[in-house]
Short mmCIF file of C-alpha atoms (C1' of nucleotides) in Angstrom, two decimals:
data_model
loop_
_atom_site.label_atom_id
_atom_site.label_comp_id
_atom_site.label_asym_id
_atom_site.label_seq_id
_atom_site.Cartn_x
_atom_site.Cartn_y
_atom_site.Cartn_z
CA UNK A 19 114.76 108.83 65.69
CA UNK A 20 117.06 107.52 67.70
CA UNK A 21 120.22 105.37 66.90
CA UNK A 22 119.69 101.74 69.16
CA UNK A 23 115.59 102.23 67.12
CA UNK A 24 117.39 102.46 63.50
CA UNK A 25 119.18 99.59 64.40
CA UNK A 26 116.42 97.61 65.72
CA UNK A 27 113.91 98.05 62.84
CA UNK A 28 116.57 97.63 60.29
CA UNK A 29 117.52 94.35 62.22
CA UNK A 30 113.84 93.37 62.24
CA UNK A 31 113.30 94.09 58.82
CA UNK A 32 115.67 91.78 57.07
CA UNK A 33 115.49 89.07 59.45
CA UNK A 34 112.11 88.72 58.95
CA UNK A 35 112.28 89.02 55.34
CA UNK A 36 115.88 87.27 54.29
CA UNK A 37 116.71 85.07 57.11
CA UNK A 38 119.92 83.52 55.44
CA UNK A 39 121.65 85.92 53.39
CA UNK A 40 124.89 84.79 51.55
CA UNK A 41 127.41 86.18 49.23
CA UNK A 42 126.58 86.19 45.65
CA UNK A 43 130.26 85.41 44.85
CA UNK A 44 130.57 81.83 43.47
CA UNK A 45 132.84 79.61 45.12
CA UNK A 46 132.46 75.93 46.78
CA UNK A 47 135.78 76.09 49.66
CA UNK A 48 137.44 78.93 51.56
CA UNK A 49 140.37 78.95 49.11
CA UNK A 50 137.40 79.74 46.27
CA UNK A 51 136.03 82.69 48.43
CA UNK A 52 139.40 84.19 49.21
CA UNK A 53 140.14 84.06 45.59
CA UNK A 54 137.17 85.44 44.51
CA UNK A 55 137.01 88.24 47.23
CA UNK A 56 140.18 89.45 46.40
CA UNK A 57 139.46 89.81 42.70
CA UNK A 58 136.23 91.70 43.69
CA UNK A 59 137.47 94.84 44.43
CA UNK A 60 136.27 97.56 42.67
CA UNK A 61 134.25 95.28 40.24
CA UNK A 62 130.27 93.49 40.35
CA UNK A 63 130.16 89.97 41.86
CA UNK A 64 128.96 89.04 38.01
CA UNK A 65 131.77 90.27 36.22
CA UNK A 66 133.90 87.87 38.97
CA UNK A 67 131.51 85.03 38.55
CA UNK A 68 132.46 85.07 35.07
CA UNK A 69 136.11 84.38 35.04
CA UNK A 70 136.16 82.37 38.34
CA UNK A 71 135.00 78.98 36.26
CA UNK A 72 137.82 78.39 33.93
CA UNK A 73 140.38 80.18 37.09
CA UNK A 74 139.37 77.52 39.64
CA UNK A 75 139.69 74.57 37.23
CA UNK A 76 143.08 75.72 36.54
CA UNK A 77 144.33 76.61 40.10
CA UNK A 78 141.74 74.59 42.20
CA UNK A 79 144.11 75.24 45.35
CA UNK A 80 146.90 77.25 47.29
CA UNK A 81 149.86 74.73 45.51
CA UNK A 82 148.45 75.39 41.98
CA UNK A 83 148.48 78.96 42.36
CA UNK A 84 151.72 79.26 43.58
CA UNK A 85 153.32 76.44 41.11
CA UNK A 86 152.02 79.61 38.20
CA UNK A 87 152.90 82.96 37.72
CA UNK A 88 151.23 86.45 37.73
CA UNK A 89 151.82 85.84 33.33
CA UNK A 90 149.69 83.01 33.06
CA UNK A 91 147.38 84.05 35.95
CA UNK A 92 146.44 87.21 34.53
CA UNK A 93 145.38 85.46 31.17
CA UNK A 94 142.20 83.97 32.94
CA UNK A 95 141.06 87.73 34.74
CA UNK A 96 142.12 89.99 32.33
CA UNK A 97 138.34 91.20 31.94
CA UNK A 98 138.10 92.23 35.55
CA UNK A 99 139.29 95.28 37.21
CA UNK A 100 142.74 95.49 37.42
CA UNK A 101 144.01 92.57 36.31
CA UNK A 102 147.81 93.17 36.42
CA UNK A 103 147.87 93.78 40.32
CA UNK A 104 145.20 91.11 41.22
CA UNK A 105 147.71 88.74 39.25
CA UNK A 106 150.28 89.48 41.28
CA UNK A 107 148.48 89.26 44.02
CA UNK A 108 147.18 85.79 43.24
CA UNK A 109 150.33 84.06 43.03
CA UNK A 110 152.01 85.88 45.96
CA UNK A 111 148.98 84.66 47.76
CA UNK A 112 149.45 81.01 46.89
CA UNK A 113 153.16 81.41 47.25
CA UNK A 114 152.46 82.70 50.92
CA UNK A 115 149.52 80.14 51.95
CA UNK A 116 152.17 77.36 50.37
CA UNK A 117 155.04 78.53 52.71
CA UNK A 118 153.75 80.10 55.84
CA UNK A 119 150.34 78.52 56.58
CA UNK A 120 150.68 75.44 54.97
CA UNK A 121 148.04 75.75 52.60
CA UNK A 122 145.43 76.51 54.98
CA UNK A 123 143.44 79.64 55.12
CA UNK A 124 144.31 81.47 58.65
CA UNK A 125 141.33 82.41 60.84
CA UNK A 126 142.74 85.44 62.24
CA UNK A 127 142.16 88.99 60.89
CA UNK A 128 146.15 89.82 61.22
CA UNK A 129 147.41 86.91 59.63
CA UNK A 130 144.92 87.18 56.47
CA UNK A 131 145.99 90.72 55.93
CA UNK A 132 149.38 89.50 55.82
CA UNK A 133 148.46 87.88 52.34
CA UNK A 134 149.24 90.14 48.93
CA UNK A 135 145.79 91.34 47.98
CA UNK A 136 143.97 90.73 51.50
CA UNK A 137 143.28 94.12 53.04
CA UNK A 138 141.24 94.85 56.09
CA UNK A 139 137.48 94.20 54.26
CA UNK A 140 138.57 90.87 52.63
CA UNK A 141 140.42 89.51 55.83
CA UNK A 142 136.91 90.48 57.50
CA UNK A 143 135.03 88.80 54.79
CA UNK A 144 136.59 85.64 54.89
CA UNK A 145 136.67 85.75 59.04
CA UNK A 146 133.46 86.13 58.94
CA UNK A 147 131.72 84.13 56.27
CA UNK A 148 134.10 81.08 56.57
CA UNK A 149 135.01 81.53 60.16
CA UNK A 150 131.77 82.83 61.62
CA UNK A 151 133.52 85.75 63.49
CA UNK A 152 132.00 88.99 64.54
CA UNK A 153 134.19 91.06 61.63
CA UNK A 154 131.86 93.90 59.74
CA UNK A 155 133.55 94.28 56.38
CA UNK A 156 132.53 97.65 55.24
CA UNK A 157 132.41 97.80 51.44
CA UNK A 158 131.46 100.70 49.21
CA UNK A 159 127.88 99.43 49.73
CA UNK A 160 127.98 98.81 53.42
CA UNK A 161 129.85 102.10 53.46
CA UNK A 162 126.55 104.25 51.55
CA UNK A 163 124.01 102.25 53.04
CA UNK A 164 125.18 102.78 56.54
CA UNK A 165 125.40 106.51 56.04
CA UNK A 166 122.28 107.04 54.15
CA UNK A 167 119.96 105.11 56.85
CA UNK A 168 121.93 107.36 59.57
CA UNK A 169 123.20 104.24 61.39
CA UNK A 170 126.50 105.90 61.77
CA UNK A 171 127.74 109.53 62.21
CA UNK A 172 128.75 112.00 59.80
CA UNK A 173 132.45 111.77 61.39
CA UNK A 174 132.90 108.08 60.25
CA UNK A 175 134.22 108.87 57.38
CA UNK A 176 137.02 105.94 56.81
CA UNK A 177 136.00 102.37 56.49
CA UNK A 178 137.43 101.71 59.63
CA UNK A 179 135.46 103.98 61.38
CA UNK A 180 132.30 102.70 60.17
CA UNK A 181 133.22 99.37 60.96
CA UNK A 182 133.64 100.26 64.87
CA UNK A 183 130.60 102.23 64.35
CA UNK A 184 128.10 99.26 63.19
CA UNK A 185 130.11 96.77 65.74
CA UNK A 186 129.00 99.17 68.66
CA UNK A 187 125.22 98.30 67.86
CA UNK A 188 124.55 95.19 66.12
CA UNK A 189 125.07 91.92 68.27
CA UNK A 190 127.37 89.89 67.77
CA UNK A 191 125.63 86.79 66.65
CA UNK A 192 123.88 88.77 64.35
CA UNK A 193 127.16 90.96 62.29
CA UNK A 194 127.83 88.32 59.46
CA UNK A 195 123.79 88.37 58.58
CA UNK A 196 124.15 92.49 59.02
CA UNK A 197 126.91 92.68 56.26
CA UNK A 198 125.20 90.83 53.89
CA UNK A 199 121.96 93.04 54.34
CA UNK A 200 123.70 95.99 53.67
CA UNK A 201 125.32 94.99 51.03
CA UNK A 202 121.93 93.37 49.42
CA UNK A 203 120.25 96.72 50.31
CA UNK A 204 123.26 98.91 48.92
CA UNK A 205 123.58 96.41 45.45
CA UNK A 206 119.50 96.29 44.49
CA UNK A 207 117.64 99.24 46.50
CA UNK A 208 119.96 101.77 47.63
CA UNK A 209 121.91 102.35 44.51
CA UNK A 210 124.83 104.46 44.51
CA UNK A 211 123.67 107.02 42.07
CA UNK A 212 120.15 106.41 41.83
CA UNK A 213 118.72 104.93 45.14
CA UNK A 214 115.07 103.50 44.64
CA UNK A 215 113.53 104.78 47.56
CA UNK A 216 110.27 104.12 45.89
CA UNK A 217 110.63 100.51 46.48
CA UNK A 218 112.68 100.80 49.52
CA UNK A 219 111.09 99.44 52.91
CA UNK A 220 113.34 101.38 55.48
CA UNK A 221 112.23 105.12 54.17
CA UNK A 222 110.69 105.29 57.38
CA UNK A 223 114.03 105.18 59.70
CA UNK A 224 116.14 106.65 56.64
CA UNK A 225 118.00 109.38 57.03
CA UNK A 226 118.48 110.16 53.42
CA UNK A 227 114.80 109.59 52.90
CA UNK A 228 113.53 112.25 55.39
CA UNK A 229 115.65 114.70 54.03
CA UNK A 230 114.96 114.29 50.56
CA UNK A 231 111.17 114.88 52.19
CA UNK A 232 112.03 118.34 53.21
CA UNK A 233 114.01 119.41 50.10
CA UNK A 234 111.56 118.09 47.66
CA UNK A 235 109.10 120.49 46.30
CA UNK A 236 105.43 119.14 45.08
"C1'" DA B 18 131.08 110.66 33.95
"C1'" DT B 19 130.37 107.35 37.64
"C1'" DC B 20 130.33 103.05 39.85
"C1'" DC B 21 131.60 98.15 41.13
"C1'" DC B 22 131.94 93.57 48.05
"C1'" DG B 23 139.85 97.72 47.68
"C1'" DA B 24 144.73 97.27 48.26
"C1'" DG B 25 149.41 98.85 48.09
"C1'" DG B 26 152.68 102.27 47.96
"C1'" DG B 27 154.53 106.98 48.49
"C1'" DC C 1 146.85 111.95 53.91
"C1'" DC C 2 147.41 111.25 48.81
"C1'" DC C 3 147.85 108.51 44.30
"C1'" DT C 4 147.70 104.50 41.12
"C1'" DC C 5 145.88 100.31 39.40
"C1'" DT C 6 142.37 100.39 35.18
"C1'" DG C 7 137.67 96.56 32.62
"C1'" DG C 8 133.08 96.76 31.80
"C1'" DA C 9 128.21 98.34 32.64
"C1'" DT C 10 125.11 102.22 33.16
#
DNA sequence: ATCCCGAGGG
DNA sequence: CCCTCTGGAT
């Protein structure tokens, strides 16, 4: 099959079936989402939601955040993934909105990933869901997912590449949606280590799926 | 043992 | 390019 007809059907297929697709992180204001993005690395969305209450109460803004210290901030995510880093990262990031962007959250790609913690798929994330920018943040889950379904080569094999990949065939109105769909796909269907193509609605342009028909012996 | 909406540093 | 960070669920 070709490429542009993966991309189509996929397309069709979730925007007939989840029109508005949004993060499952909990937040209510870009400062919220930028917090909890950074904390989600390498750990569930549910395991974020969890400590994200009591954090927010305590630093509802950039000033808070910056007015603590990595000590106290690491009390309230010590049950996530790597809490001593992401602590440090926290209050360098309030430090930084404080003093260079006067406690806004920049727009720009290069000027997020100037912020401790905010690499090139949170910068994305927050361009895109709070900004409404073309950006593809490619995940671990957008990473599989795109890969599996055979909507990029073998030879994209960095994050980046992927990213330029997926940009070169899903419009532009449409990438925020398309990054929430994979990730949706990637986090309930096309699990990491046990993908449910029994339940899955894209075997038929899957890449994964047809060969898995070839190896598997009745 | 592997995975989870990665980032920073060497 | 590599390595380290390093909690909790499956």
């Amino acid at each position: 099959m070709l490429k542009k007809e993966r991309f189509r059907r996929f397309l069709d297929y979730f925007t007939s079936n989840f029109p508005e697709p949004e993060t499952e992180l909990h937040y209510k204001d870009p400062f919220q989402l930028l917090v909890a993005v950074v904390l989600s690395a390498q750990c569930t969305d549910k395991r974020v939601n969890m400590v994200t209450p009591a954090l927010f109460e305590r630093f509802p803004d950039a000033q808070s955040l910056a007015l603590s210290n990595a000590e106290e901030i690491f009390t309230y995510i010590r049950s996530i993934s790597y809490p001593n880093n992401k602590s440090k990262h926290l209050a360098g990031l309030g430090r930084m909105l404080v003093e260079q962007f006067g406690s806004e959250i920049p727009a720009s790609i290069d000027e997020l990933q100037k912020l401790p913690g905010v690499g090139r798929k949170t910068a994305n994330v927050i361009a895109s869901v709070v900004f409404n920018q073309p950006a593809m943040a490619v995940d671990t889950h957008v990473f599989r997912v795109s890969h599996r379904l055979g909507l990029v080569p073998k030879t994209a094999t960095t994050p980046l590449a992927v990213e330029k990949e997926l940009m070169k065939h899903i419009p532009t109105e449409l990438v925020p949606k398309a990054h929430h769909w994979l990730i949706l796909h990637g986090r309930y269907v096309c699990l990491a280590r046990s993908p449910q193509c029994k339940i899955c609605k894209l075997t038929p342009i899957c890449q994964y799926y047809e060969k898995l028909q070839k190896t598997t012996v009745f």
